[in-house]
Structures are given as structure tokens and as C-alpha cells.
PDB file of C-alpha atoms in Angstrom:
ATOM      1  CA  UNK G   1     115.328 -24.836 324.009  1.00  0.00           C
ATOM      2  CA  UNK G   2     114.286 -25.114 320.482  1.00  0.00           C
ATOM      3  CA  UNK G   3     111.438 -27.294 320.723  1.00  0.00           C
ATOM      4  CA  UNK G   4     109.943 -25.196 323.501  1.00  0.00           C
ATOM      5  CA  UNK G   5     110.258 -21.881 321.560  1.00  0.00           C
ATOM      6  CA  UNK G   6     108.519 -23.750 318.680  1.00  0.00           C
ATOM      7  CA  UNK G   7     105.564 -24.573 320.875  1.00  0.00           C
ATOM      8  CA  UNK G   8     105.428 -20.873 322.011  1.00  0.00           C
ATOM      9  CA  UNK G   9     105.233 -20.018 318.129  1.00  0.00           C
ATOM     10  CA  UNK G  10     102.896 -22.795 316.954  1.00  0.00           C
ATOM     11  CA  UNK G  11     100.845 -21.623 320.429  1.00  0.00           C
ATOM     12  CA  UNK G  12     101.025 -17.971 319.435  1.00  0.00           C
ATOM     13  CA  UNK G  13     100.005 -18.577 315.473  1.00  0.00           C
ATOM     14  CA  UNK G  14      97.070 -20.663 317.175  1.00  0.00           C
ATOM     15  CA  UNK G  15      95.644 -18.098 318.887  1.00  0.00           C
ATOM     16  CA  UNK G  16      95.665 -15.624 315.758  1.00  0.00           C
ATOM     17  CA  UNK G  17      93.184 -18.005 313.833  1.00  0.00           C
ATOM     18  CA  UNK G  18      91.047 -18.933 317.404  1.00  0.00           C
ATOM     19  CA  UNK G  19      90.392 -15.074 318.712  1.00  0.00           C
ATOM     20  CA  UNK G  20      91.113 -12.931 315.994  1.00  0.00           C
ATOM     21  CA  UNK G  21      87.671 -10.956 314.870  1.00  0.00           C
ATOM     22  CA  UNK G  22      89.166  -9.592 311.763  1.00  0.00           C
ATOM     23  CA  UNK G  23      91.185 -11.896 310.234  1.00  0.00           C
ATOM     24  CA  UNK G  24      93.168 -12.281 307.265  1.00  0.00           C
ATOM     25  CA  UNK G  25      94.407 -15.378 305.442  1.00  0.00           C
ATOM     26  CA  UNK G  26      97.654 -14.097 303.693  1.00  0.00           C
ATOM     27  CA  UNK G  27      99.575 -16.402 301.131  1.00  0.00           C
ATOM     28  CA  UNK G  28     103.449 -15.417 299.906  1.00  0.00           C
ATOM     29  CA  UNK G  29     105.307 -16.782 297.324  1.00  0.00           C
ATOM     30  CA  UNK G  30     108.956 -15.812 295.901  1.00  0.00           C
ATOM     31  CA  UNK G  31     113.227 -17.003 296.171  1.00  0.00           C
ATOM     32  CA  UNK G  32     115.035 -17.628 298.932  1.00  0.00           C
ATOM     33  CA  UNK G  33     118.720 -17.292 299.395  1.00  0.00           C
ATOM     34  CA  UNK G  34     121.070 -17.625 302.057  1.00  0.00           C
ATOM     35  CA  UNK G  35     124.280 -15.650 303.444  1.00  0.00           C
ATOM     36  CA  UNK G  36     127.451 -17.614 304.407  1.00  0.00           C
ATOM     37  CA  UNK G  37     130.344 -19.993 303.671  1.00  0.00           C
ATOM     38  CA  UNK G  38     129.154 -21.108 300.487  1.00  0.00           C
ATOM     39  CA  UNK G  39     127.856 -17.405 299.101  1.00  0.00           C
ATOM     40  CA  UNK G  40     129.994 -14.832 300.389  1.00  0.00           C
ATOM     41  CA  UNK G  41     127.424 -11.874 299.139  1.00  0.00           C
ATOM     42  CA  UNK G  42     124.986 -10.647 301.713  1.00  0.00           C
ATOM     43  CA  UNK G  43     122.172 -10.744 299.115  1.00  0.00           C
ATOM     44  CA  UNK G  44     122.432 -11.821 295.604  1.00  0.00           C
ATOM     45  CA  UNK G  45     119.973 -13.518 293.110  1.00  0.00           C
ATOM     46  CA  UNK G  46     122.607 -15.636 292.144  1.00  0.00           C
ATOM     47  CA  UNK G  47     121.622 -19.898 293.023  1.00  0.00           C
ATOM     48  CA  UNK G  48     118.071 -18.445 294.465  1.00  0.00           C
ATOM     49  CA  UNK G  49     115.602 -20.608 294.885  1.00  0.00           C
ATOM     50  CA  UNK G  50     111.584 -21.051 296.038  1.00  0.00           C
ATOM     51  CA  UNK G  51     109.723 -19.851 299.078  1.00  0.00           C
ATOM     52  CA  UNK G  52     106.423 -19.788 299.742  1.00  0.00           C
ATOM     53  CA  UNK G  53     104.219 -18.971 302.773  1.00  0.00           C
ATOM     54  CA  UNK G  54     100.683 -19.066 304.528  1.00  0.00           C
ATOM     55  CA  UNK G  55      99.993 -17.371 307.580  1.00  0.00           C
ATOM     56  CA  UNK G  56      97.116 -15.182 309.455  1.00  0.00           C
ATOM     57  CA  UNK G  57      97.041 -12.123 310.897  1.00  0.00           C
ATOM     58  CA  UNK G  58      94.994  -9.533 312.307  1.00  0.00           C
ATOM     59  CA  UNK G  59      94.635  -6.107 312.582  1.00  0.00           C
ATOM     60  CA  UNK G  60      94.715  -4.367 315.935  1.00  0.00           C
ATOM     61  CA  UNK G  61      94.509  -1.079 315.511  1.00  0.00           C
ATOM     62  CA  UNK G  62      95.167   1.272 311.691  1.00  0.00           C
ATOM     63  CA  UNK G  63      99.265   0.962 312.686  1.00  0.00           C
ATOM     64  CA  UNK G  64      99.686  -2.244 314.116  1.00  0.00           C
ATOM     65  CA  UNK G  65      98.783  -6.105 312.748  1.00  0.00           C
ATOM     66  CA  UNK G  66      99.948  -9.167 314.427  1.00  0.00           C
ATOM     67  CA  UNK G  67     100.848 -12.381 312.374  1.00  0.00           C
ATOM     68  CA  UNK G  68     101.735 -16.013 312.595  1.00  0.00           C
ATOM     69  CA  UNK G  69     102.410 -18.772 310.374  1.00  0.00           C
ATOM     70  CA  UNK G  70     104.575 -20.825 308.074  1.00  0.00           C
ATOM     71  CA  UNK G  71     107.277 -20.810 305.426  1.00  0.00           C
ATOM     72  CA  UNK G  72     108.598 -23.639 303.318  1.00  0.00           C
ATOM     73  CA  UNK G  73     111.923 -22.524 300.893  1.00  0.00           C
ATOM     74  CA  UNK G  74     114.540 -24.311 299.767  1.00  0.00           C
ATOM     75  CA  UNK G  75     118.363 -23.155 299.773  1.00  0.00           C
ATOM     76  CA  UNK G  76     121.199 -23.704 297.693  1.00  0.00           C
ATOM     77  CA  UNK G  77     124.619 -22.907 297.325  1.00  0.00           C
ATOM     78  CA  UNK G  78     128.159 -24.114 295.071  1.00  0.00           C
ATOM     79  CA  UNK G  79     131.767 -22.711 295.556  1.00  0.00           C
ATOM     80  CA  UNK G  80     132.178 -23.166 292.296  1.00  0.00           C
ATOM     81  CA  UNK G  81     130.125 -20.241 291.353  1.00  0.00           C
ATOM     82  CA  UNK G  82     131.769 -17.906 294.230  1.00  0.00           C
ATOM     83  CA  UNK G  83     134.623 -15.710 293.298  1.00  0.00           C
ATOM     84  CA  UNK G  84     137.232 -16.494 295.714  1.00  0.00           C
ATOM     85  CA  UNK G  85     139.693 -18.858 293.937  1.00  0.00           C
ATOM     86  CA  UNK G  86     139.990 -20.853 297.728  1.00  0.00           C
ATOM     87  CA  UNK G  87     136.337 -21.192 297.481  1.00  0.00           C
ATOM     88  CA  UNK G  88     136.788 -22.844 294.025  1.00  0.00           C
ATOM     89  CA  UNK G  89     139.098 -25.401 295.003  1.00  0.00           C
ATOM     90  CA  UNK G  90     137.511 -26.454 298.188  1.00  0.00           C
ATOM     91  CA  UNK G  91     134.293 -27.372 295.792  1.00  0.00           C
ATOM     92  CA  UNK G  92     131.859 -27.695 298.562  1.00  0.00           C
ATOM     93  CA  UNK G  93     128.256 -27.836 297.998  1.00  0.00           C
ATOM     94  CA  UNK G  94     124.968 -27.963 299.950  1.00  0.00           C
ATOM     95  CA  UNK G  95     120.908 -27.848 299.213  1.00  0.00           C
ATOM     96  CA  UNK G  96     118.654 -27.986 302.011  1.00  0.00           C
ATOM     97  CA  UNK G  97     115.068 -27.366 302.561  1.00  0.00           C
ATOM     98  CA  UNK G  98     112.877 -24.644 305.247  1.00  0.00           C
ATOM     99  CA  UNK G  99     110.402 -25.494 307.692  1.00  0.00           C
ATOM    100  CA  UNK G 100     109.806 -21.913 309.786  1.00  0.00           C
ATOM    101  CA  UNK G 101     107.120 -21.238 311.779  1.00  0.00           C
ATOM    102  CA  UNK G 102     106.856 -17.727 313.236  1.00  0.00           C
ATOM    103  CA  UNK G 103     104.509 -15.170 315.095  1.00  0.00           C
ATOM    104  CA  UNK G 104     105.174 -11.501 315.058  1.00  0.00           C
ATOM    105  CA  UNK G 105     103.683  -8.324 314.485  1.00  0.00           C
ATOM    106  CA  UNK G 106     104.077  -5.381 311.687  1.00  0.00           C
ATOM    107  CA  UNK G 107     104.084  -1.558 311.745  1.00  0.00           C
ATOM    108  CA  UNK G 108     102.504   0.382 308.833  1.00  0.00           C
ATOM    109  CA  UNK G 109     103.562   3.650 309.195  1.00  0.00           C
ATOM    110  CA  UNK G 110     101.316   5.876 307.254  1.00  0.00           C
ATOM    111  CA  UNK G 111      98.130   3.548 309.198  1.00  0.00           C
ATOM    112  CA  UNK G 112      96.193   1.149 307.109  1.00  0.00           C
ATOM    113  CA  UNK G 113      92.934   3.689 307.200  1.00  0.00           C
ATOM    114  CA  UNK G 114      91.965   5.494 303.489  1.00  0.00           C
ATOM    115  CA  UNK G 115      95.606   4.331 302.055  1.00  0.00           C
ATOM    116  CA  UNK G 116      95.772   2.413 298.572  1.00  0.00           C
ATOM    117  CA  UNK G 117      99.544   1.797 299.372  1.00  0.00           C
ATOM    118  CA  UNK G 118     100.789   1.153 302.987  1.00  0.00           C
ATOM    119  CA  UNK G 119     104.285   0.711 303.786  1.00  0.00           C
ATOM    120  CA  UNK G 120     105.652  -1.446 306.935  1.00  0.00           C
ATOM    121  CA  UNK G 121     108.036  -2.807 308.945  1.00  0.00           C
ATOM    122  CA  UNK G 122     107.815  -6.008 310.591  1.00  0.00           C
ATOM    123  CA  UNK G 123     109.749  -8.653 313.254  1.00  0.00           C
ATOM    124  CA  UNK G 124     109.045 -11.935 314.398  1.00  0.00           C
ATOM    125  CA  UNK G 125     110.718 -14.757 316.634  1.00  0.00           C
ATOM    126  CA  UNK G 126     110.541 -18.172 314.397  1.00  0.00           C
ATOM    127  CA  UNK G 127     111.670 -21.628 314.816  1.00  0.00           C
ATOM    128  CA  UNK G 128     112.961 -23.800 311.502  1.00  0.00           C
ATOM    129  CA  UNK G 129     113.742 -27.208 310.898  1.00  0.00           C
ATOM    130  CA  UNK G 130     116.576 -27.696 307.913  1.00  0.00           C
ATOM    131  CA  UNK G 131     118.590 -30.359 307.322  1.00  0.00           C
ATOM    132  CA  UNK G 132     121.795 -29.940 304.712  1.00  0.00           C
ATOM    133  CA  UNK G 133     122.754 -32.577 301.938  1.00  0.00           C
ATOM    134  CA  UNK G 134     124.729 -32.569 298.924  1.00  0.00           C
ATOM    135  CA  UNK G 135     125.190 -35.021 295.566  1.00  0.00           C
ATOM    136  CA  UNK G 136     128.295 -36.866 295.446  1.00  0.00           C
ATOM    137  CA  UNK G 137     130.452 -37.273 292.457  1.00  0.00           C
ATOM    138  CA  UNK G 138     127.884 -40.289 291.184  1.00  0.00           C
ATOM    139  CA  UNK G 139     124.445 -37.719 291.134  1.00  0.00           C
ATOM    140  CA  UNK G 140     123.634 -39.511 294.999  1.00  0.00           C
ATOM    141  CA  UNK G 141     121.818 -37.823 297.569  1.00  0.00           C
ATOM    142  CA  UNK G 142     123.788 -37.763 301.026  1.00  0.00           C
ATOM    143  CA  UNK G 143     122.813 -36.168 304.134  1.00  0.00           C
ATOM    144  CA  UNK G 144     125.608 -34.309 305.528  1.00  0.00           C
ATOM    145  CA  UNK G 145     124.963 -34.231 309.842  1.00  0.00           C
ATOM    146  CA  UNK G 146     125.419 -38.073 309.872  1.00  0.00           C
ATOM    147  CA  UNK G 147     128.682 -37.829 308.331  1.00  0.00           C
ATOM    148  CA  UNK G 148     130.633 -35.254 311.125  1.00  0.00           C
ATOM    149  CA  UNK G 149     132.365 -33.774 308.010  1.00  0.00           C
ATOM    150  CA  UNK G 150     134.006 -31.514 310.742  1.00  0.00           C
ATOM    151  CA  UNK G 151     134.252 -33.993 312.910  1.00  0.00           C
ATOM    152  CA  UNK G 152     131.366 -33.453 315.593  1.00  0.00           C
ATOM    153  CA  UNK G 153     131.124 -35.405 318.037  1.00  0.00           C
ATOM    154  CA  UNK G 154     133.948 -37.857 317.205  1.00  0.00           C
ATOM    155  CA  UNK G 155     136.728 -38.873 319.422  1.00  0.00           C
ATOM    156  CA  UNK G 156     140.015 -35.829 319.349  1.00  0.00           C
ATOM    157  CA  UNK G 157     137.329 -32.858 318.461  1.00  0.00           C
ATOM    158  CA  UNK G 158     135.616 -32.148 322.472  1.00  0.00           C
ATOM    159  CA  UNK G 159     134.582 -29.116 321.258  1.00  0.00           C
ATOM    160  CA  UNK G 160     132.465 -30.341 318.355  1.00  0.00           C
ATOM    161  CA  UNK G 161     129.064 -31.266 319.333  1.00  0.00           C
ATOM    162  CA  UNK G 162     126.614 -32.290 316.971  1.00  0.00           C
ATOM    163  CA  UNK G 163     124.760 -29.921 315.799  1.00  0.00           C
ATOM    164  CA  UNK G 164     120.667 -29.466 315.852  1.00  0.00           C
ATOM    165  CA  UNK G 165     118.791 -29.496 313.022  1.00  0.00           C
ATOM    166  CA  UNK G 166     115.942 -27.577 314.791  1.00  0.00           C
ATOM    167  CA  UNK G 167     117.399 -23.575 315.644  1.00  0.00           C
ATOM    168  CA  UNK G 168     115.769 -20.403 316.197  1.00  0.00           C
ATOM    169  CA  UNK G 169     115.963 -17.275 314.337  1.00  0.00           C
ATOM    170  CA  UNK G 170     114.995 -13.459 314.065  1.00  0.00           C
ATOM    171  CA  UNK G 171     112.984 -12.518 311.053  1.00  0.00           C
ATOM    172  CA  UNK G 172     113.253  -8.721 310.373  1.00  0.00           C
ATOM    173  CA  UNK G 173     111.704  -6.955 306.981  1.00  0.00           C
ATOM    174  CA  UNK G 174     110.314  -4.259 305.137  1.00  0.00           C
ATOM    175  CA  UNK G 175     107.357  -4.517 302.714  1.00  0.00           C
ATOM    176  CA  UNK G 176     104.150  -2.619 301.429  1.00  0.00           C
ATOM    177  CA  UNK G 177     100.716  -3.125 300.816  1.00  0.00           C
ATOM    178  CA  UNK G 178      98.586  -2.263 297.766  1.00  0.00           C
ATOM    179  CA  UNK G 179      94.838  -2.816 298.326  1.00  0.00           C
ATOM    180  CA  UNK G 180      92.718  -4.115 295.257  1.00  0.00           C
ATOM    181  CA  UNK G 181      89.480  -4.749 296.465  1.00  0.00           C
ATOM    182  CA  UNK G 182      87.354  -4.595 299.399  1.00  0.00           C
ATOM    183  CA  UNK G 183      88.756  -7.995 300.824  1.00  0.00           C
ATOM    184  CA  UNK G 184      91.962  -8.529 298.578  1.00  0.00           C
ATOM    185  CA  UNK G 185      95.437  -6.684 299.210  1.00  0.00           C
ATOM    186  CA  UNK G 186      98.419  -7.720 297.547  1.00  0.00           C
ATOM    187  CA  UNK G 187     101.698  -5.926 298.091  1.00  0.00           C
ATOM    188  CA  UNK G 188     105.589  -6.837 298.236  1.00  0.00           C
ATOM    189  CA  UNK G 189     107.878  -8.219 301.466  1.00  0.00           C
ATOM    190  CA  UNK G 190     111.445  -8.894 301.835  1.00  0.00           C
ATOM    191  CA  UNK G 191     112.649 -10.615 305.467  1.00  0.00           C
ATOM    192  CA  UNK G 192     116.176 -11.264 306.441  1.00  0.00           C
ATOM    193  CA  UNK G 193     116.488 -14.050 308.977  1.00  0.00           C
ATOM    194  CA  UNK G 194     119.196 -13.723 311.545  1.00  0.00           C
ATOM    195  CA  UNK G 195     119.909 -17.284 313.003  1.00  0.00           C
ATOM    196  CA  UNK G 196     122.164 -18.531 315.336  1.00  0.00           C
ATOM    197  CA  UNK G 197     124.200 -21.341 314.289  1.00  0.00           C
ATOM    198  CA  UNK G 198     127.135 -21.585 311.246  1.00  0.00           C
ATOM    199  CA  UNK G 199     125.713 -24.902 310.612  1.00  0.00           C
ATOM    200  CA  UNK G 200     123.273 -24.609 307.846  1.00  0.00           C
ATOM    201  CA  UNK G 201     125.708 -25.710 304.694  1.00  0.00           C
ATOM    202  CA  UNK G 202     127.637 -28.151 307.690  1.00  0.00           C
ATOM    203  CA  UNK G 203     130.957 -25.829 307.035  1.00  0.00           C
ATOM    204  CA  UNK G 204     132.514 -24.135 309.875  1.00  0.00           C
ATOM    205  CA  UNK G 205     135.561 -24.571 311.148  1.00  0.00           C
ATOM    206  CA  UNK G 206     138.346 -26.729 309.654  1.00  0.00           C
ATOM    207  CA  UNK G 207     139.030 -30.155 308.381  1.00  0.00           C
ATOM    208  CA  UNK G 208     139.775 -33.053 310.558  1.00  0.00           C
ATOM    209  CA  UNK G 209     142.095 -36.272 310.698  1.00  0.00           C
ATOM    210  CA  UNK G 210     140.638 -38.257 307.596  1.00  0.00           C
ATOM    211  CA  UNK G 211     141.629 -41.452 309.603  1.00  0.00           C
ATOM    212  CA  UNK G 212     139.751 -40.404 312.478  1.00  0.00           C
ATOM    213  CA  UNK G 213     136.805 -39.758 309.937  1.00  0.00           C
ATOM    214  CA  UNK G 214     137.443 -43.057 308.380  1.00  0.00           C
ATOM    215  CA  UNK G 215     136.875 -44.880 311.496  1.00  0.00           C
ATOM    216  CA  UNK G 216     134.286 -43.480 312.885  1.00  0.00           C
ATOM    217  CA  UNK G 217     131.962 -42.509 309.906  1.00  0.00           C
ATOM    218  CA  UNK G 218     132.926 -44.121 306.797  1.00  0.00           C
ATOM    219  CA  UNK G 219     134.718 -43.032 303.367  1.00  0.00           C
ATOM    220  CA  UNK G 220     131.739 -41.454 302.268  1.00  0.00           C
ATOM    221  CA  UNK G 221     132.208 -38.947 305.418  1.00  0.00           C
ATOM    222  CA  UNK G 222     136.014 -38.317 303.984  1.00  0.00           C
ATOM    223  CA  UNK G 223     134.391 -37.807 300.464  1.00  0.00           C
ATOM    224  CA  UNK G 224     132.042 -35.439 301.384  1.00  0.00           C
ATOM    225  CA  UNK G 225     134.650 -33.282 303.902  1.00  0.00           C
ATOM    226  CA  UNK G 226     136.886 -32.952 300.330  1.00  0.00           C
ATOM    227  CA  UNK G 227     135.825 -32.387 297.440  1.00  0.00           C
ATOM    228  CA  UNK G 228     139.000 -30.691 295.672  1.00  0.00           C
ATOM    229  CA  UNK G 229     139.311 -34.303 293.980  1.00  0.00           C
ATOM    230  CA  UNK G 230     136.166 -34.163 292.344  1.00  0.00           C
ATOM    231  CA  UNK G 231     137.407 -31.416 289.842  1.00  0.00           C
ATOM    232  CA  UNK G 232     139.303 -32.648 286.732  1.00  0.00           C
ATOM    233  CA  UNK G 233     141.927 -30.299 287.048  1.00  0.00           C
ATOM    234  CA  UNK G 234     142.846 -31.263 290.666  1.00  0.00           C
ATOM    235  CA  UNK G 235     142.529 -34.833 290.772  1.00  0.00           C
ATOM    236  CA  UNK G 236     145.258 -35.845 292.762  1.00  0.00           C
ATOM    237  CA  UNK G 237     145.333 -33.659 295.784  1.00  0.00           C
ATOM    238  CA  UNK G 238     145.910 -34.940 298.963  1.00  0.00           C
ATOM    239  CA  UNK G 239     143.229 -34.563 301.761  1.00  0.00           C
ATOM    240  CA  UNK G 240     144.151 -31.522 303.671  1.00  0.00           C
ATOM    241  CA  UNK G 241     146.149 -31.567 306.907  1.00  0.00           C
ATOM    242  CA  UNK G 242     144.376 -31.427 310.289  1.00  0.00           C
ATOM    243  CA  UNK G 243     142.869 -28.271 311.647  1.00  0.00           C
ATOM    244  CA  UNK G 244     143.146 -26.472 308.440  1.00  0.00           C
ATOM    245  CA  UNK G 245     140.814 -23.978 307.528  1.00  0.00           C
ATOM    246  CA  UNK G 246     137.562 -25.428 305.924  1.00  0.00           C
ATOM    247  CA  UNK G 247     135.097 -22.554 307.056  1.00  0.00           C
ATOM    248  CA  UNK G 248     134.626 -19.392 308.798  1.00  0.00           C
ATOM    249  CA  UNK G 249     133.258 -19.862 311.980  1.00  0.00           C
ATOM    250  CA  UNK G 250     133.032 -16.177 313.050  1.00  0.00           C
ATOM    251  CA  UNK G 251     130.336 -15.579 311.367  1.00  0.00           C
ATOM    252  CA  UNK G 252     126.466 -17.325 311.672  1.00  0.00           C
ATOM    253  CA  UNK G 253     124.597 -17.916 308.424  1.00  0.00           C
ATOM    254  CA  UNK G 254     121.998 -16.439 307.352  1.00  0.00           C
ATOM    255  CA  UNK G 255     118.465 -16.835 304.803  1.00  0.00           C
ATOM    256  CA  UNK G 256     116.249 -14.352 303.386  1.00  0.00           C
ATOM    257  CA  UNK G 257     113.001 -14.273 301.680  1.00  0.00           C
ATOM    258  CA  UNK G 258     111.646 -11.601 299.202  1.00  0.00           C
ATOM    259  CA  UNK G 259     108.745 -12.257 297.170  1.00  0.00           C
ATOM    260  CA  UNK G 260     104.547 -11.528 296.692  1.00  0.00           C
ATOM    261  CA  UNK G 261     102.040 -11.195 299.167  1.00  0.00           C
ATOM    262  CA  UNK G 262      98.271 -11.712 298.244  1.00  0.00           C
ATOM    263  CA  UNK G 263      96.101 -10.838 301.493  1.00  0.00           C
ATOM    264  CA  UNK G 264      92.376 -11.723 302.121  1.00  0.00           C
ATOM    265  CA  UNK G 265      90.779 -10.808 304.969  1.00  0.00           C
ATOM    266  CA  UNK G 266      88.352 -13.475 306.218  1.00  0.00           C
ATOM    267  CA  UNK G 267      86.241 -11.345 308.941  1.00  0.00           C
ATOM    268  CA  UNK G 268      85.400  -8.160 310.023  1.00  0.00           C
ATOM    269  CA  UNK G 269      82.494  -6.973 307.692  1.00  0.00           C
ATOM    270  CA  UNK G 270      82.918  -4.275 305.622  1.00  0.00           C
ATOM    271  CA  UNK G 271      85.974  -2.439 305.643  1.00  0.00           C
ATOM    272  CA  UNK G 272      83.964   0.879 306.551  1.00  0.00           C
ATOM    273  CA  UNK G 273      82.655   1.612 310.267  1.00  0.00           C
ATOM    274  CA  UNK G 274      81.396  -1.659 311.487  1.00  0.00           C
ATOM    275  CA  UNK G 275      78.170  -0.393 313.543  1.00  0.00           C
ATOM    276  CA  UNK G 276      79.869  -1.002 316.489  1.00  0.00           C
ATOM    277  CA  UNK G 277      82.024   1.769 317.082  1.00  0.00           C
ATOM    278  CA  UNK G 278      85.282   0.573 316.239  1.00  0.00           C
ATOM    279  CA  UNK G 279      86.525   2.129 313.009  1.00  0.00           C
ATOM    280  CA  UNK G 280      87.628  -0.127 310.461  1.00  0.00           C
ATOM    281  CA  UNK G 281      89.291   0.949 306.903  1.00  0.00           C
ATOM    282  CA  UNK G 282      87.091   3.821 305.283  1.00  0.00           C
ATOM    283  CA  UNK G 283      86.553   3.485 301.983  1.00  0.00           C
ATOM    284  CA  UNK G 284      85.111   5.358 298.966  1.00  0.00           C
ATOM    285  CA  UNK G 285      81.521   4.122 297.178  1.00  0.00           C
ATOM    286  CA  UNK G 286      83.680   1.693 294.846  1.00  0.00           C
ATOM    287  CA  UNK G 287      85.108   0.094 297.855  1.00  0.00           C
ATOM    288  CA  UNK G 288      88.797   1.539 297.554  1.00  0.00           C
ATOM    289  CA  UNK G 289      90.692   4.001 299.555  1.00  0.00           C
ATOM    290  CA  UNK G 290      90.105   7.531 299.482  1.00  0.00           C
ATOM    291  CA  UNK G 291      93.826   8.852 299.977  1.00  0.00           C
ATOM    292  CA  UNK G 292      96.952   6.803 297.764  1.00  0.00           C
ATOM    293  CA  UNK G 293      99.219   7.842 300.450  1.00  0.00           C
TER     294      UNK G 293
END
């Protein structure tokens, strides 16, 4: 399912460079955060990190522009710097980095035509790759699906498949345009991304029999389930009994983007009538917009 809606994306962003007649090369760059087990607040600053983007897109008519392209980000979240005192103790952590590609469209309300500012809305369908890992008490890097810290896929747990590491989501945003120059628009966007699994720190449910996690994955798979240890003030606790709570699995998680967008628009001539009869933006002798708004 997830490879073929990738294909329809990277299909779909194709055709926006390949048939497009006026085209515009659009680069973003800002944070990214993420919404869910291990950051409680539905957006925050707080343990942001990068994003940055390339895609095209082209104008259809003065309201609506189709787009298409790719994100990189990278996410990152520690209990110990959520509120919650449970959140404390269980001292999980997770990093990950963002591979989305995505083709939608946007809506600029006031029309692009004779407008210095334009405000929009936009949506998209997008497929991402991430894949979650964490540094154990030594500063090492460990990948966290190998380890089935929830015990996916391992004998006792039927109802805990693997999960992937390639998912869909739903961008949805706001942002606004500010033109500069005759070719060069930069302006402001923030996207919220609406995905479907409660995978993407690997904690969702609850802990599992360490000596079924032993067997079948190793102690650094019990390490990495329970972390409580690792904090100098709790350095004898015992690992946690079966089935209890590790996670909140009634809720998906979640990653958002807000940053700067600096637009240039390959083709389409002028930004006046083209000569053809299809209007394009109309602008004033110095090549800017005759109306802010």
C-alpha cells in the first residue's frame, strides 16, 4: 500500500516539472517537531529541529497552484524534558530523520493577480520514510524496529506486527506569499502532517515479558524498552511487569513543519499578459503588484 501510493506521488511530482508551462522551483527551509508519546504538546518549539524542502509547482489559474516535491527534517524528542512526572521516570528517548514526498495543490484566496501579499491554504497526500533510534547509556547509536521494544512480532504478542518504516500521511497548512521581484516570491508556510501509525518514537502500547525480549532480541532490546535505570536517582528499579502501560496507543503521532519559502518561477514570460491570451500576474512598470491586498 505504501510503496504504491509513493509511486502515485513521485508520478504526480513528475509530471509538474514535465508539462507544467509556468513553473516554479520553490525551496523551504525551517524546524520540525512532532506530536505524541514523547511531547505531549500539540505544537511547541521546545526539542525542534531542521526541515528543509524543494519542490515545483505551477500555477493554474490566479486561485489555484498545484505542487509536488520533497522534504527532509529531522525529529526529536526526551521525557525528560516533558512535564508529566510518569513521563520522567519512564526516560524514553527517540531521534529520527524525514524522507516525504508529496503532490498537492494550494488555494490563495484573495487570487495571485496585482497582490504583493497572498494568503493560502493548501493539502497534499505524501508518503515518508523514517526510521526511529535512540543513544544508549554509553553515547551508542541503536536502531529501535530491530529490537521489538514492544514486543512486535515475537512469540505471546499476536497482535504486534512489525511495524513499516514507510507510512502515508495528510499534509494540511496555511501560509502566505510576499512577492519581491518579477520572478522571486518569498513568503511563510506552516503544515501539520496527520499520519497514521503510533509508531514513529517505537512507543505504543505497554511493556512486555523482559525474558521473552531476552530471548528473542537480545539485552540491548530489554535496555532500550527501560530506561528508568539509566537515571541516577532510580537505579535499582525493577523492569516493569507485563502489559503495563508504556504508551498511549489511542492516539497516532504526528509532525509539523513551519518555516521560509523562497519561490522562483522558471517559465511563463513575463508576469504581465503573455501575448497569448491567457492572463498572467499584472504588474506595475517596476515589475511589482499594483494592489498589497
Amino acid at each position: 500500500m505504501q510503496k504504491k501510493l509513493l509511486t502515485l506521488i513521485f508520478t504526480a511530482s513528475t509530471f509538474l516539472f514535465s508539462t507544467a508551462q509556468d513553473l516554479r522551483l520553490n525551496l523551504f527551509g525551517g524546524m520540525a517537531n512532532y506530536n505524541g508519546d514523547l511531547q505531549a504538546k500539540p505544537f511547541t518549539f521546545q526539542q525542534a529541529r531542521y526541515a528543509v524542502g524543494l519542490w515545483a509547482s505551477y500555477d493554474i489559474n490566479p486561485y489555484i497552484m498545484l505542487r509536488g516535491g520533497l522534504h527532509l527534517a529531522n525529529l526529536r524528542a526526551e521525557d525528560r524534558f516533558q512535564t508529566n512526572p510518569f513521563n520522567q521516570l519512564r526516560n524514553l528517548s527517540f531521534s529520527t530523520n524525514i524522507y516525504e514526498l508529496h503532490a498537492g495543490a494550494e488555494y490563495h484566496f484573495l487570487g495571485m493577480d496585482n497582490r504583493v501579499f497572498s494568503p493560502y491554504v493548501f493539502g497534499a497526500l505524501a508518503g515518508f520514510y523514517y526510521n526511529p533510534y535512540a543513544y544508549d547509556r554509553t553515547g551508542n547509536k541503536v536502531f529501535l524496529k530491530p529490537l521489538s521494544t514492544e514486543g512486535q512480532g515475537l512469540p505471546g504478542y499476536p497482535d504486534r506486527k512489525p511495524y513499516s518504516l514507510t507510512q502515508f500521511t495528510v499534509p494540511l497548512g496555511i501560509g502566505v506569499r510576499m512577492v519581491l521581484t518579477d520572478r522571486f516570491d518569498v513568503g511563510v508556510e506552516f503544515g501539520y502532517r496527520k499520519t497514521f501509525t503510533d509508531y514513529m518514537d517505537d512507543v505504543s502500547k505497554t511493556y512486555v515479558d523482559p525474558a521473552v525480549l531476552l530471548a528473542n532480541r537480545g539485552p540491548k532490546a530489554v535496555e532500550m524498552s527501560f530506561r528508568t535505570p539509566e537515571l541516577p536517582t532510580h537505579s535499582g528499579d525493577p523492569y516493569p511487569p507485563n502489559l503495563q502501560v508504556r504508551g498511549g496507543s489511542q492516539y497516532d503521532d504526528n509532525y509539523y513543519f513551519l518555516g521560509v519559502t523562497l519561490s522562483y518561477r522558471i517559465t511563463g514570460g513575463s508576469r504581465g499578459n503573455t501575448g497569448s491570451g491567457k492572463a498572467g500576474r499584472k504588474r506595475s512598470s517596476l515589475g511589482c503588484p499594483t494592489n498589497v491586498f
